[in-house]
Amino acid sequence: MSELLRRYGPGLTLIFVLLTAFWLLMLVILPNITLFEASFRPYLPVTEIGGPRDVYSLNNYAKFLNNAVPASYFGIDVQIPVHLKTFLATVTYSGVVTIVCFLLSYPLAYYLAKVVNPKSLPTLILLLSIPLWVSEALRAFAWYIILTFNGPLNAVLVGLGVLEAPVRWQNGVMTPYDGIMIGLTYTYVLFMLFPIYGAIQSLDRNQIEAAEDLGARWWQIHWRVVLPHSRPGIASGCVMVFMLSAGSLLVPTVLPSTSSNWFTETIRQWMLESQDWNTGAAYSFLYILLCSVVVMVVMWLFRVKLNEIAK
Amino acid sequence: MGAGIELEDVICDFGSFRAVDRVNVTVKEGEFFSFLGPSGCGKTTILRMISGFTDPTGGVIRIGGKDMKGTRPNQRPTALIFQNLALFPLMSVADNIAFGLSVRGVDKSKCRTRADELLKLVDLPGAGDKLVSQLSGGQKQRVAIARALAVEPAVMLLDEPLSALDLKLRQHMRAELRSIQKRTGVTFIYITHDQGEALAMSDRVGVMSHGQLQQVADPREIYNQPTNGFVASFVGENNIFAGKLGAVSNGIAAFSTPHGQFRARLADGVARDETLKLYVRPEYTILSPDPGAENSLPVRVTEVSFEGNFISVHAISDSGANVAAEIRNDGAVTVPAVGATLHATFAAESAALLPDETRA
């Protein structure tokens, strides 16, 4: 603060501070407080707001457990609340996206950090980040076109004789969420790549050579030396990809199947279609809470500490 | 047990730069062999070629009589100790030492037993559960040695492992390394730019310059009978005089320099060409008030420094030659004064005429 004052003088410093304060207060803190407060109040006609029925309760949160529908997990048929089912699907497939991103990123990150000639590295990083120049919406629509029934993917695969007839990719081949997972992976894979790249890059090459010299095979070198060293990068990449995937609204809207349902869409339906911002807000906070719990549990399972990620 | 190593016409090029240039040397099994040379002379490249991390551009490397071409580092009977040691910071000391065993599938309890044995061998009993970061520099050194010994290598390759230690510890570790080598019988190949280390520890030393081996001999011979000017001036100090070769008789040659006529040894087989210079070590250079019978040069003392066990004197002749002399301190020695006029003399047998550098 005193450094800021010394460099820019009192006038500019005041403007900086006010702008930052405005940003934080008006665009982050106040809206969230408003929504948080609203989430405990019922959705009422305008005339009744502030009336006797306008009291705080947890009713909006309780709606999460309404409307049981049939579902099947591991071959067991159960009745579970429809929104819980959506939540579980969202978390599961976000997890799958995270794992796929990791499996794609780790070898590439290792290649970039330790194998590739440092001279060609800037070009490669540039090529990798080009997709980030295009807006997320355009990228999602591009995949919509690629995956569509009369689209290029079917044309190529049928043309090459890999497929006998075109496939309805968007309806999902393995799960109803295939399209969404492809879109999310493509959108967020770099958020996995760069933290892992950074972590592996900081590994002393002598460590790798020492392991090899002591007789380790390539997979042992990775399992015993490179992976443990890059754990913080892997953890922060996983948290980012998971949270971004679970919080994505655009990709699940552009690349859905007839039976896919992402939890962000449920929130959007409450807010925009039902015009019930109170329940929408309650679902939002519940969602943040539950996703954080999932992340914490996974971190605990893998013995990752929060300060490792912050590195 | 150790294995012998043969390097036959080994060449290594990096682009247009020739890092190692036709090196031929045979290291006997169980020998402590040092490559000594300034940085950039190719000694580390030789080590990396023996361990398998760098492929030679030409020539043959044999370990225990077996051509190592195409054998990956993890298949070679060598263990490398890196300059920065490269211990695994996320593993305990015991896990570090047992790494080479556990990747070979040795079970956990056996690994631990072996690690504890090796910790005893390197004089660090009970340190197995510590983290690497809890160790001092000298202890890390010992762990690195134990980790390398754990895989029972036939050849141990050491890349200036003592350079990061302080002087006292370095001297202690020299003796330690030597005794570990004697106890285990493993062939040690040691890389260093420190002549003291190389001379004190090695059975034989190979002095390198510009990718070429200049001389391979035991430490005494390297110091007393260097075969060329590079070896003479890289290992120890020398007073050097350029001049012209005169008559030779009984291995002693006349040598005329701008500073006067001298006589010095000329070994058989030394090319009698323009590059010959006269080399005489400061400890064989005597400063006396009277001129000697031969090899005598009047000088004026410019600098005197008291080093404890000896006194180092720098002087300059009227003809402009710099002369260094070392006077052993026997407790009663008279220290020459700066500005004093004396005569620098040396015996013809203690001076040598040598070519600049041997080019293969």
XYZ file of C-alpha atoms in Angstrom:
671
model
C 0.000 0.000 0.000
C 2.763 2.454 0.936
C 4.643 1.240 -2.139
C 1.578 2.059 -4.260
C 1.365 5.504 -2.655
C 5.044 6.193 -3.250
C 4.882 5.182 -6.874
C 1.626 6.702 -8.065
C 0.865 9.462 -5.538
C -2.326 9.871 -3.508
C -4.689 10.641 -6.444
C -4.077 7.552 -8.520
C -3.781 5.376 -5.413
C -7.224 6.476 -4.290
C -8.680 5.640 -7.714
C -7.035 2.182 -7.686
C -8.313 1.440 -4.221
C -11.829 2.692 -4.958
C -12.042 0.694 -8.188
C -10.880 -2.477 -6.442
C -13.275 -1.858 -3.576
C -16.144 -1.246 -6.003
C -15.349 -4.456 -7.842
C -15.195 -6.534 -4.719
C -18.101 -4.950 -2.880
C -20.627 -4.219 -5.635
C -19.861 -7.060 -8.050
C -18.824 -9.880 -5.718
C -19.776 -9.436 -2.091
C -23.141 -7.629 -2.311
C -24.684 -9.820 -5.029
C -23.652 -12.918 -3.139
C -25.018 -11.628 0.154
C -28.264 -10.661 -1.565
C -28.622 -14.102 -3.125
C -27.630 -15.800 0.112
C -30.316 -13.870 1.993
C -32.851 -14.516 -0.754
C -32.136 -18.240 -0.659
C -33.792 -18.524 2.755
C -36.980 -16.658 1.753
C -39.962 -18.125 -0.108
C -40.813 -17.286 -3.710
C -43.868 -14.998 -3.413
C -45.936 -12.745 -5.659
C -44.668 -9.146 -5.476
C -47.634 -8.052 -3.353
C -46.795 -10.533 -0.607
C -43.073 -9.695 -0.308
C -42.518 -8.365 3.176
C -45.907 -9.784 4.215
C -46.686 -12.340 6.896
C -45.690 -15.325 4.681
C -42.241 -13.814 3.936
C -40.236 -15.570 6.660
C -36.814 -17.260 6.693
C -36.776 -21.044 6.337
C -34.765 -23.882 4.811
C -37.648 -24.843 2.537
C -35.793 -23.843 -0.628
C -32.877 -26.073 0.302
C -35.230 -28.921 1.195
C -36.608 -28.925 -2.362
C -33.367 -30.622 -3.335
C -34.760 -33.795 -1.786
C -38.248 -33.653 -3.397
C -39.628 -35.664 -6.306
C -38.153 -39.116 -6.064
C -37.532 -40.768 -9.435
C -36.297 -44.246 -10.290
C -32.605 -44.611 -10.913
C -30.142 -47.461 -11.149
C -26.655 -47.505 -9.615
C -24.335 -50.479 -10.007
C -27.316 -52.554 -11.112
C -29.396 -51.656 -8.047
C -32.691 -49.896 -8.717
C -33.455 -47.128 -6.266
C -35.788 -44.174 -5.874
C -33.847 -40.970 -5.433
C -34.755 -37.263 -5.625
C -34.492 -36.054 -9.221
C -32.171 -33.160 -8.416
C -29.906 -35.356 -6.339
C -29.725 -37.682 -9.325
C -28.717 -34.749 -11.536
C -26.144 -33.681 -8.971
C -24.623 -37.162 -8.759
C -24.446 -37.401 -12.550
C -22.833 -33.969 -12.788
C -20.210 -34.779 -10.154
C -19.510 -38.214 -11.642
C -19.062 -37.000 -15.203
C -17.068 -33.958 -14.069
C -14.827 -36.481 -12.323
C -14.511 -38.484 -15.527
C -13.633 -35.278 -17.427
C -10.981 -34.543 -14.778
C -9.448 -38.004 -15.107
C -9.461 -37.858 -18.905
C -7.856 -34.406 -18.805
C -5.171 -35.759 -16.472
C -4.472 -38.772 -18.679
C -4.135 -36.496 -21.703
C -2.130 -33.810 -19.928
C 0.449 -35.758 -17.956
C 2.319 -37.332 -20.890
C 2.116 -34.079 -22.848
C 3.296 -32.042 -19.869
C 6.214 -34.421 -19.327
C 7.075 -34.245 -23.001
C 6.994 -30.445 -22.985
C 8.919 -30.103 -19.724
C 11.637 -32.713 -20.135
C 11.832 -34.149 -23.637
C 11.215 -31.433 -26.189
C 14.035 -29.190 -27.377
C 13.741 -25.931 -25.391
C 14.062 -23.977 -28.622
C 10.789 -25.254 -30.025
C 8.963 -24.956 -26.711
C 7.506 -21.422 -27.234
C 6.035 -22.498 -30.578
C 4.455 -25.585 -29.057
C 2.974 -23.645 -26.137
C 1.597 -21.087 -28.600
C 0.020 -23.823 -30.724
C -1.538 -25.345 -27.616
C -3.044 -22.072 -26.474
C -4.510 -21.070 -29.845
C -7.873 -22.718 -29.014
C -8.070 -20.375 -26.013
C -8.248 -17.421 -28.397
C -11.612 -18.645 -29.661
C -14.580 -18.062 -27.390
C -15.875 -20.961 -25.360
C -19.253 -20.743 -27.113
C -17.695 -21.047 -30.563
C -15.609 -24.027 -29.450
C -18.692 -25.769 -28.090
C -20.614 -25.113 -31.304
C -17.643 -26.386 -33.300
C -17.915 -29.696 -31.446
C -21.675 -29.641 -32.027
C -20.977 -29.534 -35.752
C -18.240 -32.179 -35.556
C -20.482 -34.589 -33.651
C -23.698 -33.992 -35.531
C -25.313 -36.901 -37.409
C -24.389 -35.552 -40.851
C -21.160 -34.019 -39.548
C -17.513 -34.479 -40.391
C -16.709 -37.091 -37.738
C -19.286 -39.545 -39.103
C -18.280 -38.688 -42.660
C -14.617 -39.437 -41.955
C -15.227 -42.601 -39.933
C -17.715 -44.012 -42.435
C -15.450 -42.928 -45.292
C -12.502 -44.765 -43.765
C -14.663 -47.801 -43.177
C -14.237 -47.649 -39.386
C -18.015 -47.334 -39.035
C -20.590 -49.026 -41.224
C -23.250 -46.421 -40.596
C -23.194 -42.961 -39.025
C -23.599 -42.819 -35.255
C -25.730 -40.401 -33.227
C -22.773 -39.179 -31.154
C -24.805 -36.453 -29.512
C -27.168 -38.990 -28.035
C -24.178 -40.584 -26.396
C -22.489 -43.825 -27.322
C -21.342 -44.910 -23.869
C -23.321 -42.529 -21.665
C -25.850 -39.767 -22.359
C -23.126 -37.335 -21.319
C -20.550 -38.185 -24.018
C -21.032 -34.929 -25.924
C -20.821 -32.852 -22.768
C -17.693 -34.674 -21.611
C -15.977 -34.224 -24.978
C -16.813 -30.514 -24.937
C -15.681 -30.041 -21.336
C -12.453 -31.956 -21.881
C -11.615 -29.870 -24.907
C -12.485 -26.643 -23.101
C -10.621 -27.278 -19.877
C -7.712 -29.602 -20.706
C -5.213 -26.745 -20.696
C -6.153 -25.912 -17.113
C -4.759 -29.341 -16.314
C -1.792 -29.192 -18.650
C -0.171 -25.994 -17.465
C -0.035 -26.667 -13.695
C 1.384 -30.153 -14.330
C 3.851 -28.763 -16.846
C 4.995 -26.209 -14.261
C 5.418 -28.880 -11.613
C 7.361 -31.292 -13.822
C 9.515 -28.494 -15.156
C 10.751 -27.726 -11.654
C 12.012 -31.305 -11.295
C 15.793 -31.570 -11.487
C 16.715 -33.686 -14.503
C 19.398 -35.364 -12.381
C 16.610 -36.917 -10.299
C 15.261 -38.667 -13.380
C 18.732 -39.759 -14.438
C 19.611 -40.898 -10.929
C 16.509 -43.093 -10.871
C 17.357 -44.561 -14.253
C 20.981 -45.060 -13.250
C 19.845 -47.006 -10.185
C 17.987 -49.394 -12.454
C 14.458 -48.004 -12.555
C 12.421 -48.676 -15.683
C 10.546 -45.798 -17.330
C 7.263 -46.455 -15.529
C 9.073 -46.791 -12.204
C 10.774 -43.456 -12.795
C 7.342 -41.860 -13.321
C 5.629 -43.652 -10.484
C 8.391 -43.153 -7.920
C 9.961 -39.824 -8.890
C 8.087 -37.702 -11.444
C 4.496 -38.245 -10.249
C 5.209 -37.620 -6.547
C 7.085 -34.468 -7.459
C 4.261 -33.171 -9.662
C 1.508 -33.940 -7.143
C 0.843 -30.285 -6.269
C 0.446 -29.433 -9.958
C -1.773 -32.445 -10.556
C -3.907 -31.550 -7.544
C -4.425 -27.933 -8.568
C -5.125 -28.979 -12.154
C -7.686 -31.520 -10.982
C -9.434 -29.059 -8.678
C -9.626 -26.474 -11.432
C -10.884 -28.821 -14.133
C -13.391 -30.428 -11.783
C -14.830 -27.154 -10.499
C -14.911 -25.553 -13.950
C -16.606 -28.621 -15.450
C -19.147 -28.888 -12.668
C -19.829 -25.172 -12.982
C -20.043 -25.042 -16.756
C -23.401 -23.988 -18.156
C -22.570 -23.366 -21.776
C -21.146 -26.752 -22.806
C -24.010 -28.811 -21.283
C -26.486 -26.511 -23.017
C -24.853 -26.722 -26.445
C -23.843 -30.403 -26.421
C -26.606 -32.198 -24.517
C -28.289 -35.473 -25.338
C -31.997 -36.066 -24.920
C -31.469 -37.497 -21.454
C -28.494 -35.526 -20.119
C -29.027 -33.085 -17.293
C -26.268 -30.946 -15.776
C -26.830 -29.427 -12.368
C -26.064 -25.901 -13.611
C -29.025 -26.322 -15.960
C -31.247 -27.146 -13.018
C -30.179 -23.905 -11.349
C -30.769 -22.003 -14.562
C -34.237 -23.526 -14.861
C -35.137 -22.397 -11.352
C -33.886 -18.887 -11.997
C -34.882 -18.204 -15.596
C -37.710 -20.590 -16.414
C -39.503 -20.747 -13.048
C -38.422 -17.179 -12.241
C -37.856 -18.536 -8.732
C -34.567 -16.834 -7.798
C -34.944 -17.859 -4.183
C -34.785 -21.577 -4.907
C -32.189 -20.986 -7.627
C -29.986 -19.197 -5.107
C -30.484 -21.956 -2.545
C -29.464 -24.557 -5.155
C -26.401 -22.491 -6.094
C -25.101 -22.322 -2.546
C -25.902 -25.942 -1.924
C -24.034 -26.822 -5.111
C -20.910 -24.885 -4.133
C -20.998 -26.533 -0.716
C -21.465 -30.059 -2.054
C -18.819 -29.668 -4.752
C -16.367 -28.353 -2.152
C -17.118 -31.376 0.024
C -16.410 -33.678 -2.925
C -13.100 -31.902 -3.571
C -12.131 -32.064 0.110
C -12.937 -35.771 0.336
C -10.893 -36.547 -2.771
C -8.009 -34.441 -1.490
C -8.154 -36.263 1.807
C -8.186 -39.615 -0.006
C -5.046 -38.666 -1.945
C -3.412 -37.033 1.112
C -3.097 -33.679 -0.647
C -2.900 -30.617 1.555
C -4.446 -27.289 0.634
C -1.149 -25.418 0.884
C 0.421 -27.790 -1.665
C -2.147 -26.661 -4.226
C -1.593 -23.010 -3.452
C 2.093 -23.346 -4.381
C 33.536 -56.751 -7.077
C 34.837 -54.208 -9.490
C 35.113 -54.462 -13.231
C 37.664 -53.011 -15.604
C 36.788 -50.344 -18.111
C 38.299 -49.838 -21.528
C 37.822 -46.726 -23.593
C 38.975 -47.218 -27.164
C 39.206 -44.207 -29.467
C 36.160 -42.707 -27.814
C 34.847 -39.577 -29.490
C 31.878 -37.416 -28.550
C 30.664 -34.520 -30.684
C 27.992 -32.011 -29.734
C 27.128 -30.455 -33.056
C 30.395 -29.140 -34.433
C 32.025 -29.123 -30.984
C 34.203 -32.106 -30.177
C 33.845 -32.604 -26.427
C 35.865 -35.806 -26.236
C 38.559 -36.476 -28.793
C 39.879 -40.019 -29.286
C 40.346 -40.994 -25.664
C 42.093 -44.303 -25.027
C 42.452 -45.542 -21.504
C 42.145 -48.789 -19.602
C 41.020 -48.678 -15.997
C 41.833 -51.815 -14.070
C 39.255 -53.494 -11.874
C 39.243 -52.218 -8.327
C 41.241 -49.165 -9.310
C 40.607 -45.601 -8.150
C 41.011 -43.611 -11.339
C 40.570 -39.841 -11.631
C 39.966 -37.709 -14.672
C 41.499 -34.350 -13.855
C 41.056 -31.245 -15.948
C 39.635 -27.737 -16.137
C 35.899 -27.271 -16.659
C 34.870 -27.899 -20.247
C 37.689 -30.375 -20.900
C 35.251 -33.212 -21.554
C 35.682 -35.173 -18.327
C 31.984 -35.069 -17.395
C 31.083 -36.175 -20.930
C 33.340 -39.217 -20.468
C 31.526 -40.041 -17.243
C 28.125 -39.683 -18.908
C 29.251 -41.951 -21.727
C 30.404 -44.620 -19.300
C 27.123 -44.417 -17.386
C 25.131 -44.505 -20.628
C 23.390 -41.118 -20.576
C 25.375 -39.853 -23.549
C 26.146 -41.966 -26.583
C 29.680 -41.731 -27.948
C 29.933 -40.484 -31.522
C 32.698 -42.989 -32.129
C 34.822 -45.572 -30.385
C 34.086 -48.411 -28.013
C 33.396 -48.462 -24.281
C 33.777 -51.811 -22.542
C 32.891 -52.548 -18.955
C 34.116 -55.877 -17.643
C 35.126 -56.731 -21.200
C 31.587 -56.241 -22.530
C 30.810 -53.645 -25.206
C 28.277 -51.242 -23.705
C 26.893 -49.983 -27.001
C 23.088 -49.951 -26.857
C 22.956 -50.776 -23.141
C 20.695 -48.341 -21.281
C 21.928 -46.721 -18.030
C 19.504 -48.860 -16.020
C 21.121 -52.015 -17.426
C 24.752 -51.046 -16.863
C 26.766 -52.242 -13.864
C 27.576 -48.634 -13.014
C 26.319 -46.262 -10.361
C 26.686 -42.536 -10.810
C 27.042 -40.030 -8.010
C 25.872 -36.691 -9.310
C 27.564 -33.410 -8.597
C 24.409 -32.191 -6.813
C 23.893 -35.748 -5.465
C 20.291 -35.885 -6.810
C 18.894 -37.518 -3.689
C 15.116 -37.934 -3.803
C 13.779 -35.204 -1.488
C 10.345 -36.776 -1.003
C 11.727 -40.085 0.286
C 13.282 -40.948 3.605
C 16.989 -41.687 3.791
C 16.323 -45.431 3.910
C 13.986 -45.259 0.899
C 16.625 -43.304 -0.991
C 19.259 -45.922 -0.317
C 16.943 -48.828 -1.071
C 15.556 -47.244 -4.255
C 17.739 -49.319 -6.535
C 16.728 -52.489 -4.707
C 13.012 -51.796 -4.558
C 12.783 -51.082 -8.300
C 14.307 -54.545 -8.750
C 11.469 -55.995 -6.733
C 13.337 -56.691 -3.493
C 10.761 -56.823 -0.698
C 10.354 -54.032 1.806
C 11.898 -55.571 4.893
C 14.977 -56.755 2.991
C 15.352 -53.263 1.514
C 15.259 -51.767 4.973
C 17.816 -54.221 6.355
C 20.183 -53.519 3.505
C 19.693 -49.743 3.870
C 20.568 -49.974 7.561
C 23.680 -52.015 6.773
C 24.822 -49.459 4.237
C 24.121 -46.609 6.628
C 26.492 -48.320 9.044
C 29.078 -48.682 6.294
C 29.005 -44.947 5.552
C 29.028 -44.139 9.263
C 25.452 -42.860 9.576
C 23.773 -45.552 11.692
C 20.151 -44.933 12.601
C 19.559 -42.145 10.079
C 17.182 -44.252 7.982
C 13.955 -42.550 8.997
C 15.227 -39.025 8.559
C 14.281 -36.876 5.606
C 17.012 -35.854 3.208
C 16.388 -32.207 4.078
C 17.315 -32.917 7.705
C 20.847 -33.957 6.781
C 23.994 -31.832 6.570
C 26.079 -31.602 3.410
C 28.507 -34.314 4.467
C 25.708 -36.630 5.563
C 23.909 -36.200 2.224
C 27.186 -37.129 0.585
C 27.316 -40.356 2.545
C 23.697 -41.178 1.733
C 24.439 -40.681 -1.964
C 27.369 -43.071 -1.690
C 25.248 -45.606 0.182
C 22.464 -45.303 -2.419
C 24.955 -46.007 -5.181
C 26.565 -48.920 -3.302
C 23.163 -50.489 -2.655
C 22.859 -51.690 -6.239
C 26.271 -53.369 -5.892
C 27.776 -51.690 -8.916
C 30.995 -52.961 -10.454
C 31.920 -49.387 -11.273
C 31.194 -46.271 -9.280
C 31.241 -42.997 -11.185
C 31.661 -39.819 -9.183
C 31.114 -36.384 -10.721
C 32.915 -33.873 -8.477
C 30.843 -34.977 -5.487
C 32.959 -33.086 -2.963
C 32.893 -29.689 -4.632
C 29.998 -28.373 -2.551
C 31.574 -29.226 0.806
C 33.721 -26.994 2.966
C 37.475 -27.574 3.152
C 37.677 -29.625 6.363
C 34.785 -31.862 5.385
C 36.202 -32.268 1.903
C 39.498 -33.531 3.292
C 37.679 -35.873 5.623
C 35.474 -37.216 2.819
C 38.541 -37.834 0.648
C 39.876 -40.274 3.180
C 36.391 -41.718 3.628
C 35.855 -42.302 -0.091
C 39.230 -43.901 -0.383
C 38.551 -46.275 2.478
C 35.080 -47.187 1.175
C 36.652 -47.924 -2.188
C 39.299 -50.143 -0.588
C 36.727 -51.971 1.534
C 34.287 -52.651 -1.309
C 36.791 -53.282 -4.108
C 34.561 -51.386 -6.525
C 36.250 -49.598 -9.419
C 35.983 -45.847 -8.836
C 36.059 -43.342 -11.645
C 36.373 -39.896 -10.186
C 35.931 -36.604 -12.019
C 37.487 -33.478 -10.589
C 39.122 -30.181 -11.428
C 40.816 -30.194 -8.007
C 44.363 -31.512 -8.392
C 44.699 -32.030 -4.636
C 41.712 -34.405 -4.642
C 42.943 -36.283 -7.671
C 46.500 -36.689 -6.377
C 45.518 -37.618 -2.835
C 42.897 -40.254 -3.620
C 43.739 -41.885 -6.913
C 45.722 -44.914 -7.925
C 46.094 -43.287 -11.321
C 45.165 -39.945 -12.783
C 44.276 -39.007 -16.345
C 44.841 -35.327 -17.040
C 42.562 -33.920 -19.728
C 42.508 -30.814 -21.844
C 40.302 -29.926 -24.804
C 38.747 -33.357 -24.904
C 42.066 -35.165 -25.059
C 43.932 -37.178 -22.488
C 47.281 -35.471 -21.911
C 48.864 -37.973 -19.545
C 47.824 -41.062 -17.642
C 50.033 -42.024 -14.732
C 50.108 -42.466 -10.990
C 49.882 -39.212 -8.984
C 53.611 -39.063 -8.234
C 54.574 -39.387 -11.854
C 51.962 -36.820 -12.925
C 53.478 -34.321 -10.533
C 57.163 -35.164 -10.893
C 57.344 -36.155 -14.541
C 54.640 -34.327 -16.440
C 54.870 -35.121 -20.127
C 53.839 -31.713 -21.350
C 53.413 -28.107 -20.354
C 49.666 -28.383 -19.840
C 50.045 -31.154 -17.264
C 52.958 -29.400 -15.606
C 51.134 -26.116 -15.168
C 47.651 -27.534 -14.428
C 48.982 -29.806 -11.700
C 50.956 -27.589 -9.345
C 52.765 -24.325 -10.046
C 55.674 -23.661 -12.370
C 58.130 -21.022 -13.438
C 58.084 -21.119 -17.213
C 60.774 -19.870 -19.590
C 60.486 -19.883 -23.364
C 63.700 -20.308 -25.332
C 65.752 -22.286 -27.841
C 67.090 -25.791 -27.459
C 70.872 -26.216 -27.571
C 73.121 -29.250 -27.243
C 71.865 -32.321 -25.393
C 74.015 -34.716 -23.419
C 72.990 -37.471 -20.984
C 69.397 -36.252 -20.946
C 70.401 -32.738 -19.952
C 69.936 -30.039 -22.567
C 71.235 -26.512 -22.878
C 68.424 -24.013 -23.294
C 68.994 -20.382 -24.200
C 66.325 -17.922 -23.119
C 66.128 -14.106 -23.157
C 66.854 -14.346 -19.435
C 70.033 -16.334 -19.768
C 71.461 -19.777 -20.489
C 69.884 -22.651 -18.592
C 70.257 -26.389 -18.429
C 67.376 -28.751 -17.879
C 66.211 -32.328 -18.282
C 64.993 -33.386 -21.715
C 63.226 -36.716 -21.618
C 63.665 -39.192 -24.447
C 60.925 -39.085 -27.020
C 60.083 -35.433 -26.512
C 59.786 -33.742 -29.889
C 62.631 -31.232 -30.158
C 60.628 -28.443 -31.708
C 59.807 -24.764 -31.273
C 57.156 -25.303 -28.595
C 59.612 -26.500 -25.943
C 59.617 -24.448 -22.748
C 61.478 -24.803 -19.504
C 59.390 -25.659 -16.434
C 60.680 -25.541 -12.887
C 58.533 -25.732 -9.769
C 58.694 -22.991 -7.106
C 59.677 -25.497 -4.413
C 62.816 -26.388 -6.426
C 63.662 -22.750 -7.003
C 66.182 -21.518 -4.461
C 66.740 -17.875 -3.603
C 70.233 -17.154 -2.371
C 72.422 -14.084 -1.949
C 75.170 -15.602 -4.135
C 74.879 -16.633 -7.792
C 74.864 -20.395 -8.343
C 77.184 -22.334 -10.612
C 74.496 -22.723 -13.270
C 70.810 -21.895 -13.871
C 71.182 -18.656 -11.981
C 69.116 -15.520 -12.501
C 69.463 -12.242 -10.567
C 66.069 -11.135 -9.311
C 64.445 -8.464 -7.151
C 61.838 -9.631 -4.603
C 58.399 -8.073 -5.289
C 56.094 -9.927 -2.941
C 56.445 -12.141 0.088
C 53.519 -14.026 1.605
C 53.676 -16.164 4.686
C 51.548 -19.288 4.188
C 52.356 -21.057 7.437
C 54.183 -24.201 6.436
C 55.992 -22.364 3.670
C 56.800 -18.863 2.492
C 55.838 -17.906 -1.022
C 58.159 -15.375 -2.673
C 57.555 -13.626 -5.986
C 60.430 -11.903 -7.715
C 61.210 -10.332 -11.067
C 64.462 -10.421 -13.026
C 66.023 -7.422 -14.774
C 65.051 -9.064 -18.039
C 61.418 -9.076 -16.923
C 60.931 -12.758 -16.021
C 58.584 -13.521 -13.130
C 59.956 -16.102 -10.752
C 58.115 -17.758 -7.878
C 59.883 -19.616 -5.100
C 58.660 -21.490 -2.058
C 60.786 -21.642 1.080
C 59.913 -24.334 3.557
C 59.314 -22.947 7.026
C 61.548 -24.882 9.442
C 61.027 -22.356 12.213
C 64.374 -20.623 11.753
C 64.153 -19.614 8.130
C 65.114 -16.070 7.140
C 62.298 -14.424 5.192
C 63.618 -12.303 2.312
C 62.571 -8.661 2.344
C 60.594 -7.059 -0.461
C 63.024 -5.187 -2.714
C 65.989 -7.403 -1.815
C 68.255 -8.445 -4.685
C 68.885 -12.192 -4.755
C 69.766 -14.966 -7.168
C 67.179 -17.501 -8.222
C 68.805 -20.844 -8.942
C 67.631 -24.360 -9.612
C 69.239 -27.710 -10.297
C 69.208 -28.872 -13.902
C 67.638 -32.196 -12.784
C 64.671 -30.441 -11.218
C 63.794 -28.483 -14.363
C 62.203 -30.030 -17.434
C 61.889 -29.056 -21.064
C 58.374 -29.852 -22.222
C 56.200 -29.274 -25.269
C 52.998 -27.218 -24.827
C 50.319 -29.822 -25.193
C 50.200 -33.269 -26.656
C 47.810 -33.333 -29.586
C 46.550 -36.707 -30.561
